PDB file of C-alpha atoms in Angstrom:
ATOM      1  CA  UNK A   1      22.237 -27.593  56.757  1.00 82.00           C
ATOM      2  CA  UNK A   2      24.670 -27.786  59.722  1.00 91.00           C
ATOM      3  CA  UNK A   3      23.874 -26.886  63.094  1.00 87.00           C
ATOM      4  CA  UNK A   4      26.901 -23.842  62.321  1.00 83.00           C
ATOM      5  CA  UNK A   5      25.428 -23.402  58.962  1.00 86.00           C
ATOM      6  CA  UNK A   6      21.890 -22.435  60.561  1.00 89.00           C
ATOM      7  CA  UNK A   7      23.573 -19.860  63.741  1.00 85.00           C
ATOM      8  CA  UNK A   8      24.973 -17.716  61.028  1.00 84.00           C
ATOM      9  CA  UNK A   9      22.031 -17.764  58.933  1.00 89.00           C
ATOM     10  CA  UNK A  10      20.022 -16.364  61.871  1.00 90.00           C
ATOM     11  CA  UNK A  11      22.870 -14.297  62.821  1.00 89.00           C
ATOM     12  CA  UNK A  12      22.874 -12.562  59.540  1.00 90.00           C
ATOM     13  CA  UNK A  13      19.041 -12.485  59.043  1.00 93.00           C
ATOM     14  CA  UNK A  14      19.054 -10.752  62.815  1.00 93.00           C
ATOM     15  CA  UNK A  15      21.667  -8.356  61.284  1.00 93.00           C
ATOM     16  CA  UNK A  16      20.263  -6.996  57.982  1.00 94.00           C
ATOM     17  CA  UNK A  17      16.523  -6.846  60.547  1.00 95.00           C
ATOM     18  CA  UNK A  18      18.356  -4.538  63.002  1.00 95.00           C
ATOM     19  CA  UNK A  19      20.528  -2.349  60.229  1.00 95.00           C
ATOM     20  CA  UNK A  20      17.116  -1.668  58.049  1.00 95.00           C
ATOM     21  CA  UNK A  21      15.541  -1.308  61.126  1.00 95.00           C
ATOM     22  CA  UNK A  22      17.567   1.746  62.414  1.00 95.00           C
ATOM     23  CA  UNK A  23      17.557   3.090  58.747  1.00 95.00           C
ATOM     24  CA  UNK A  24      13.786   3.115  58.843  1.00 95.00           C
ATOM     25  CA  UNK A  25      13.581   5.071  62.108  1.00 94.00           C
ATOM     26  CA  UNK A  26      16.194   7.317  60.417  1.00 94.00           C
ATOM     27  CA  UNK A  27      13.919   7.730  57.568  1.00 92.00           C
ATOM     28  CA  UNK A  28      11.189   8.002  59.790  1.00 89.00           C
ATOM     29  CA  UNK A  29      13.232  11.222  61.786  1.00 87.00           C
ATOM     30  CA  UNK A  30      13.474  12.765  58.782  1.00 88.00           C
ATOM     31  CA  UNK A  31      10.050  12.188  56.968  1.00 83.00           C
ATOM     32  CA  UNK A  32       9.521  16.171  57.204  1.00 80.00           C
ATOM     33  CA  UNK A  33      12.683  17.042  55.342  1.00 82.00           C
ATOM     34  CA  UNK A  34      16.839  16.564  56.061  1.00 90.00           C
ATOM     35  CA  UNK A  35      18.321  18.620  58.343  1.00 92.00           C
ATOM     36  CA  UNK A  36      20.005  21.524  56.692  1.00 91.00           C
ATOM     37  CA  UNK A  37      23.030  23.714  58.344  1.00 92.00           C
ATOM     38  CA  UNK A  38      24.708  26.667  56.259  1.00 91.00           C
ATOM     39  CA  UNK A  39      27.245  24.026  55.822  1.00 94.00           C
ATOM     40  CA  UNK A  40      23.985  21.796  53.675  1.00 94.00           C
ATOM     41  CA  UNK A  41      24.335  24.794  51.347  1.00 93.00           C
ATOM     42  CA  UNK A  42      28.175  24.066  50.353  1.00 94.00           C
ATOM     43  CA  UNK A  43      28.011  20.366  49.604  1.00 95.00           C
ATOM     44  CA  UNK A  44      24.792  21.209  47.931  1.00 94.00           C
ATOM     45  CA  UNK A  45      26.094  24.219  45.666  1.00 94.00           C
ATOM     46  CA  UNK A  46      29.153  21.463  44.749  1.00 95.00           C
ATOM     47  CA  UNK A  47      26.917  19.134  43.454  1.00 95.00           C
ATOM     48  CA  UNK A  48      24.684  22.003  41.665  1.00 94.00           C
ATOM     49  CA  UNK A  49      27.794  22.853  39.973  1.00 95.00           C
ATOM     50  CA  UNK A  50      29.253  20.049  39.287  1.00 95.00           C
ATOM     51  CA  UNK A  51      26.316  18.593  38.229  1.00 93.00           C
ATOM     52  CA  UNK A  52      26.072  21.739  35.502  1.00 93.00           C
ATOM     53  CA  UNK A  53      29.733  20.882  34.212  1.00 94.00           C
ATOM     54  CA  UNK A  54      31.012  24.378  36.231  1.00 93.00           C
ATOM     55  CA  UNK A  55      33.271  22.336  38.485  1.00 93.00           C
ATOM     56  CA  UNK A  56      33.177  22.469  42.898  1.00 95.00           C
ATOM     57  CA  UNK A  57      32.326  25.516  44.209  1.00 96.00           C
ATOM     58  CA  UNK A  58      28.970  27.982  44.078  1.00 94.00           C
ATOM     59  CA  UNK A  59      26.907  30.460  42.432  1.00 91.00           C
ATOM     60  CA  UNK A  60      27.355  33.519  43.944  1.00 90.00           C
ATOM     61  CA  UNK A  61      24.367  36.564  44.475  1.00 89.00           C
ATOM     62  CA  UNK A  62      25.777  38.258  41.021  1.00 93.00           C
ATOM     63  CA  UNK A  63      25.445  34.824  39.341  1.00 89.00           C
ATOM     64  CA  UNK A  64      29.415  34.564  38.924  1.00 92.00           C
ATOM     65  CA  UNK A  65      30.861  30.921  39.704  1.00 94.00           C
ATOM     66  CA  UNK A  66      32.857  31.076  42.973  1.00 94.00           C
ATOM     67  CA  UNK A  67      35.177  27.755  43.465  1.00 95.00           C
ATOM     68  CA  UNK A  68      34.683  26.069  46.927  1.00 92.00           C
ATOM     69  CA  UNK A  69      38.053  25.534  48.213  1.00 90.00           C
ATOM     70  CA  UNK A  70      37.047  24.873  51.984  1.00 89.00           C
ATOM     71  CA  UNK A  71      34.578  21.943  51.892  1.00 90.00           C
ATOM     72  CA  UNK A  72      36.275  18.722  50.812  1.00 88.00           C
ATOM     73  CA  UNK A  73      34.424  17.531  47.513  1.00 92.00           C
ATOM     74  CA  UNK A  74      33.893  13.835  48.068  1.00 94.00           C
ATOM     75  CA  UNK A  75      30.378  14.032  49.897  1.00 96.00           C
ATOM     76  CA  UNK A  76      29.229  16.669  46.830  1.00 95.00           C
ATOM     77  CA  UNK A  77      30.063  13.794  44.730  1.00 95.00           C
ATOM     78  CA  UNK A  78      27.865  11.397  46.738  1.00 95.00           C
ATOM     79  CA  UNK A  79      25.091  14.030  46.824  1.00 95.00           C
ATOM     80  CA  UNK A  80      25.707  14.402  42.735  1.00 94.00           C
ATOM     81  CA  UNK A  81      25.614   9.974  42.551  1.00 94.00           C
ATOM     82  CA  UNK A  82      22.476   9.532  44.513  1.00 93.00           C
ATOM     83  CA  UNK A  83      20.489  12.354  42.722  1.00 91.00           C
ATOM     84  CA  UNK A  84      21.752  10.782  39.479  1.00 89.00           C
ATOM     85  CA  UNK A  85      19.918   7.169  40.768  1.00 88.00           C
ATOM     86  CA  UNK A  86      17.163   8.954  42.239  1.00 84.00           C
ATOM     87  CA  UNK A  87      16.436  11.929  40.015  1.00 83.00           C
ATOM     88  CA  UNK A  88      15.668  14.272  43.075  1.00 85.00           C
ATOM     89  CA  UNK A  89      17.721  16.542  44.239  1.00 85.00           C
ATOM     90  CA  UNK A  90      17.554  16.943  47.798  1.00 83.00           C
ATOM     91  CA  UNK A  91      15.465  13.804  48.767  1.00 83.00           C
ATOM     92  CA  UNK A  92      17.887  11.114  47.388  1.00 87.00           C
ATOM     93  CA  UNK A  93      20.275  12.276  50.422  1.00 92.00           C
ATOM     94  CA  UNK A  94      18.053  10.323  52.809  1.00 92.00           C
ATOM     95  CA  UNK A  95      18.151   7.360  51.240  1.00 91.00           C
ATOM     96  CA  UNK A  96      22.275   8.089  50.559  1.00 94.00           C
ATOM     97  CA  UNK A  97      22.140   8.732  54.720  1.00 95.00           C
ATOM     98  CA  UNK A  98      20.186   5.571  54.792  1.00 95.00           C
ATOM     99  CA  UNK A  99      23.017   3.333  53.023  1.00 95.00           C
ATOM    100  CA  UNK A 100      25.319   4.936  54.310  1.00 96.00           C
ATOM    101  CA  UNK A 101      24.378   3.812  57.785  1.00 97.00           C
ATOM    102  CA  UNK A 102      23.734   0.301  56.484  1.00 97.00           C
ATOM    103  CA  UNK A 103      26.710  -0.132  55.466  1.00 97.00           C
ATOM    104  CA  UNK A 104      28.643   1.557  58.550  1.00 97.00           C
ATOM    105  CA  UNK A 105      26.867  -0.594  60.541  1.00 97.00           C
ATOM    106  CA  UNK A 106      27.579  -3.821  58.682  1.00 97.00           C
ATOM    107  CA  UNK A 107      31.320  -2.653  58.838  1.00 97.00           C
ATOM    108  CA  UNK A 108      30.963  -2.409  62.230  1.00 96.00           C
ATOM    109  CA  UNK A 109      29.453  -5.739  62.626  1.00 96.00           C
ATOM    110  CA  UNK A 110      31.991  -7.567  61.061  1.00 95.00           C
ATOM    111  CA  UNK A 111      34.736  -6.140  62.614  1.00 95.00           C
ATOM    112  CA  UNK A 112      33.109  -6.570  66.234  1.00 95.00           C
ATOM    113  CA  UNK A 113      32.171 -10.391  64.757  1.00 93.00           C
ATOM    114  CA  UNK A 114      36.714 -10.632  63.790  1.00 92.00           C
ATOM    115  CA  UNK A 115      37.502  -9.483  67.176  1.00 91.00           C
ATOM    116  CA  UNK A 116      35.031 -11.038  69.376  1.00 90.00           C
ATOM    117  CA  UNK A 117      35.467 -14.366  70.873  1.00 83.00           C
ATOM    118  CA  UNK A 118      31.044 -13.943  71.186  1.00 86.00           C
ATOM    119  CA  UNK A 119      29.444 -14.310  67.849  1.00 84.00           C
ATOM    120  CA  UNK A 120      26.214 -12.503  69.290  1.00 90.00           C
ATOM    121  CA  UNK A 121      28.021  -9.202  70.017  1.00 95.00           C
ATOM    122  CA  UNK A 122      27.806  -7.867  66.402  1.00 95.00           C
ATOM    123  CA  UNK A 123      24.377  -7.740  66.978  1.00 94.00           C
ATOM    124  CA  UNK A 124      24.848  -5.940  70.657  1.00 95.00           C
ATOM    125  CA  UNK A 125      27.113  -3.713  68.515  1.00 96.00           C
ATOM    126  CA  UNK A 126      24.302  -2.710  66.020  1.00 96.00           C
ATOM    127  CA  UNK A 127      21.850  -2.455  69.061  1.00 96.00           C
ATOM    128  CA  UNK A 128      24.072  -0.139  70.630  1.00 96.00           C
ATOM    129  CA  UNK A 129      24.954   1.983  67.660  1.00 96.00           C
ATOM    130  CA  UNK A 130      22.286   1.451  64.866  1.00 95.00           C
ATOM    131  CA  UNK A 131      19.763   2.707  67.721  1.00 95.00           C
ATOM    132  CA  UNK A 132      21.742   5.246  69.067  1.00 95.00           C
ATOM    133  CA  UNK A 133      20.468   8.883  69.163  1.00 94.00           C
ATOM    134  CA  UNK A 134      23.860  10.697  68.483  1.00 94.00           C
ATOM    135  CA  UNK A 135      24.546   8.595  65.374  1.00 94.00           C
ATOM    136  CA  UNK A 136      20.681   9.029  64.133  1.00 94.00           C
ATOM    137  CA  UNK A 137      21.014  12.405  64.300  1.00 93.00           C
ATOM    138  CA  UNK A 138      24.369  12.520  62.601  1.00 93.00           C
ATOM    139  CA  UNK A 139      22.831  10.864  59.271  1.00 94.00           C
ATOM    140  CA  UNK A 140      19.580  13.208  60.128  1.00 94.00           C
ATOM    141  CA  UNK A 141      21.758  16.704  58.952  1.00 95.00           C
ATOM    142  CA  UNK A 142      22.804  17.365  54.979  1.00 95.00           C
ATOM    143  CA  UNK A 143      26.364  16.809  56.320  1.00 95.00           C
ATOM    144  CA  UNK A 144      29.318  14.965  55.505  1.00 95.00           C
ATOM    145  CA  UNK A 145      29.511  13.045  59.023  1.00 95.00           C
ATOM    146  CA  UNK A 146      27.618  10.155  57.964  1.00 95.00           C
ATOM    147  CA  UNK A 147      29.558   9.495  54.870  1.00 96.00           C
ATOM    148  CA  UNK A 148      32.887   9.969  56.943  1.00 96.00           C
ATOM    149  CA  UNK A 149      32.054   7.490  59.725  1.00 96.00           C
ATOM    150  CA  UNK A 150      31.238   5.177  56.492  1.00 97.00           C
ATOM    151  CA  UNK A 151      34.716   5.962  55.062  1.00 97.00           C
ATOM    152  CA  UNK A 152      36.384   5.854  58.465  1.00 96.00           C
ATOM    153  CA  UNK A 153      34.496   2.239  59.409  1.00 97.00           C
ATOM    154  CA  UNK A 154      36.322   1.096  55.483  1.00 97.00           C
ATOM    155  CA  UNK A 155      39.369   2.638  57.239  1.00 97.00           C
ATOM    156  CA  UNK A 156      39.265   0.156  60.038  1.00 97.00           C
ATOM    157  CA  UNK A 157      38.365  -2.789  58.038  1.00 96.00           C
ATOM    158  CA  UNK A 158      41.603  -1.914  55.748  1.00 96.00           C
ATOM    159  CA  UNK A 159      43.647  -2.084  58.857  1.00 96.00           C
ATOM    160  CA  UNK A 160      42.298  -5.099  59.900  1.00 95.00           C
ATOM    161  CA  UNK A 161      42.909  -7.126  56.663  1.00 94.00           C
ATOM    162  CA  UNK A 162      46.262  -5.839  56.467  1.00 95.00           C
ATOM    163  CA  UNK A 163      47.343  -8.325  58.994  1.00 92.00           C
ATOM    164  CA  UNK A 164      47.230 -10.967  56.694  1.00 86.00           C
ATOM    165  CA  UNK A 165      48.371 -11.027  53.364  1.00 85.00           C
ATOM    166  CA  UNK A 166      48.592  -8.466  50.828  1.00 89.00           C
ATOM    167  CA  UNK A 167      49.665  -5.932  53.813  1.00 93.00           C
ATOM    168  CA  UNK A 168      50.865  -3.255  51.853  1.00 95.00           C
ATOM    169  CA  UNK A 169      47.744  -3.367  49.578  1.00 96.00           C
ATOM    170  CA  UNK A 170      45.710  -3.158  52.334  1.00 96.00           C
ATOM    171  CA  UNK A 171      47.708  -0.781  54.121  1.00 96.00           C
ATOM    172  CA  UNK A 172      47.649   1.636  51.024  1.00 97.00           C
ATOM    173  CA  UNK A 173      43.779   1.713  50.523  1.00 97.00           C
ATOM    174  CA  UNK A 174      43.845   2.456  54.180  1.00 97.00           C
ATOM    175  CA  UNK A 175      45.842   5.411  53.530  1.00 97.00           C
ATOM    176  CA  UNK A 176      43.698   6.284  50.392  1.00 97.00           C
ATOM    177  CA  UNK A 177      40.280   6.335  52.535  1.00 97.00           C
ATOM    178  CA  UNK A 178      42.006   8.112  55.368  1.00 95.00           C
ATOM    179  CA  UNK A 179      42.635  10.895  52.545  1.00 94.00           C
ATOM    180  CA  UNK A 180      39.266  10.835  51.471  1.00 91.00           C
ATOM    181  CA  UNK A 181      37.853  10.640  54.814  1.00 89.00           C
ATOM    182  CA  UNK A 182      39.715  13.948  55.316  1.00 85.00           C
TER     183      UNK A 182
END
């Protein structure tokens, strides 16, 4: 194995240490249950629903189906696809919170890594923001925040690629995220 060969093994190992690391403290924050905010009851009511075949929206007090038309459906969906893997209803969105953050801060990594003439400052990156307390207790809440600063990081990594080839593909899944990010 090359000298090269064995930096960006460590590199990597150091990486996927300091990601799961931050997404055990999260799970550690929120060992006594997810934060919930009225808007928790939205996104959770989409999933409920959707999950029951009724469509995105709520159950209202009289028990008639009310369609949600001011919450943006994609994060219902993620609540709906990690309760389908997990079987639980509200505790799968930790672990969704979790991967989310993983992955964000992969994204992240990389994209500091493509920029950066220092190879060590993805990991200063995921020091700075895996560990951070504002983006802990983002992911801490039954909101869509975490899953948006996933979507957005994807957003950013689109943008990037598109200055090489296949532009306009990248360009136009960048404009398909940015939709679903809104």
């Amino acid at each position: 194995m090359t000298r090269h060969a064995r930096l960006a093994l460590v590199l990597v190992s150091l990486l996927g240490i300091l990601s799961f690391g931050a997404a055990w403290i999260l799970g550690f924050a929120v060992e006594p249950g997810i934060g919930l905010a009225s808007d928790s009851y939205y996104y959770l009511s989409g999933a409920d629903t959707m999950n029951n075949g009724e469509g995105f929206g709520r159950i209202a007090g009289n028990g008639e189906f009310k369609p949600t038309t001011h919450f943006p459906p994609i994060y219902s969906v993620a609540l709906l696809a990690s309760r389908a893997l997990s079987g639980e209803r509200i505790g799968s969105t930790v672990v969704l919170h979790q991967a989310s953050l993983i992955l964000t801060l992969w994204l992240g990594a990389w994209l500091v890594y493509r920029m950066s003439k220092w190879k060590v400052m993805p990991v200063v990156f995921i020091l700075l923001a895996g560990y951070s307390p504002a983006l802990l207790a983002v992911n801490s809440w039954m909101l869509s925040e975490g899953l948006f600063l996933l979507i957005l990081a994807l957003v950013w990594v689109c943008v990037h690629q598109s200055q090489g080839t296949n532009r306009e593909v990248w360009l136009l899944l960048a404009g398909l995220l940015t939709g679903a990010a809104y």
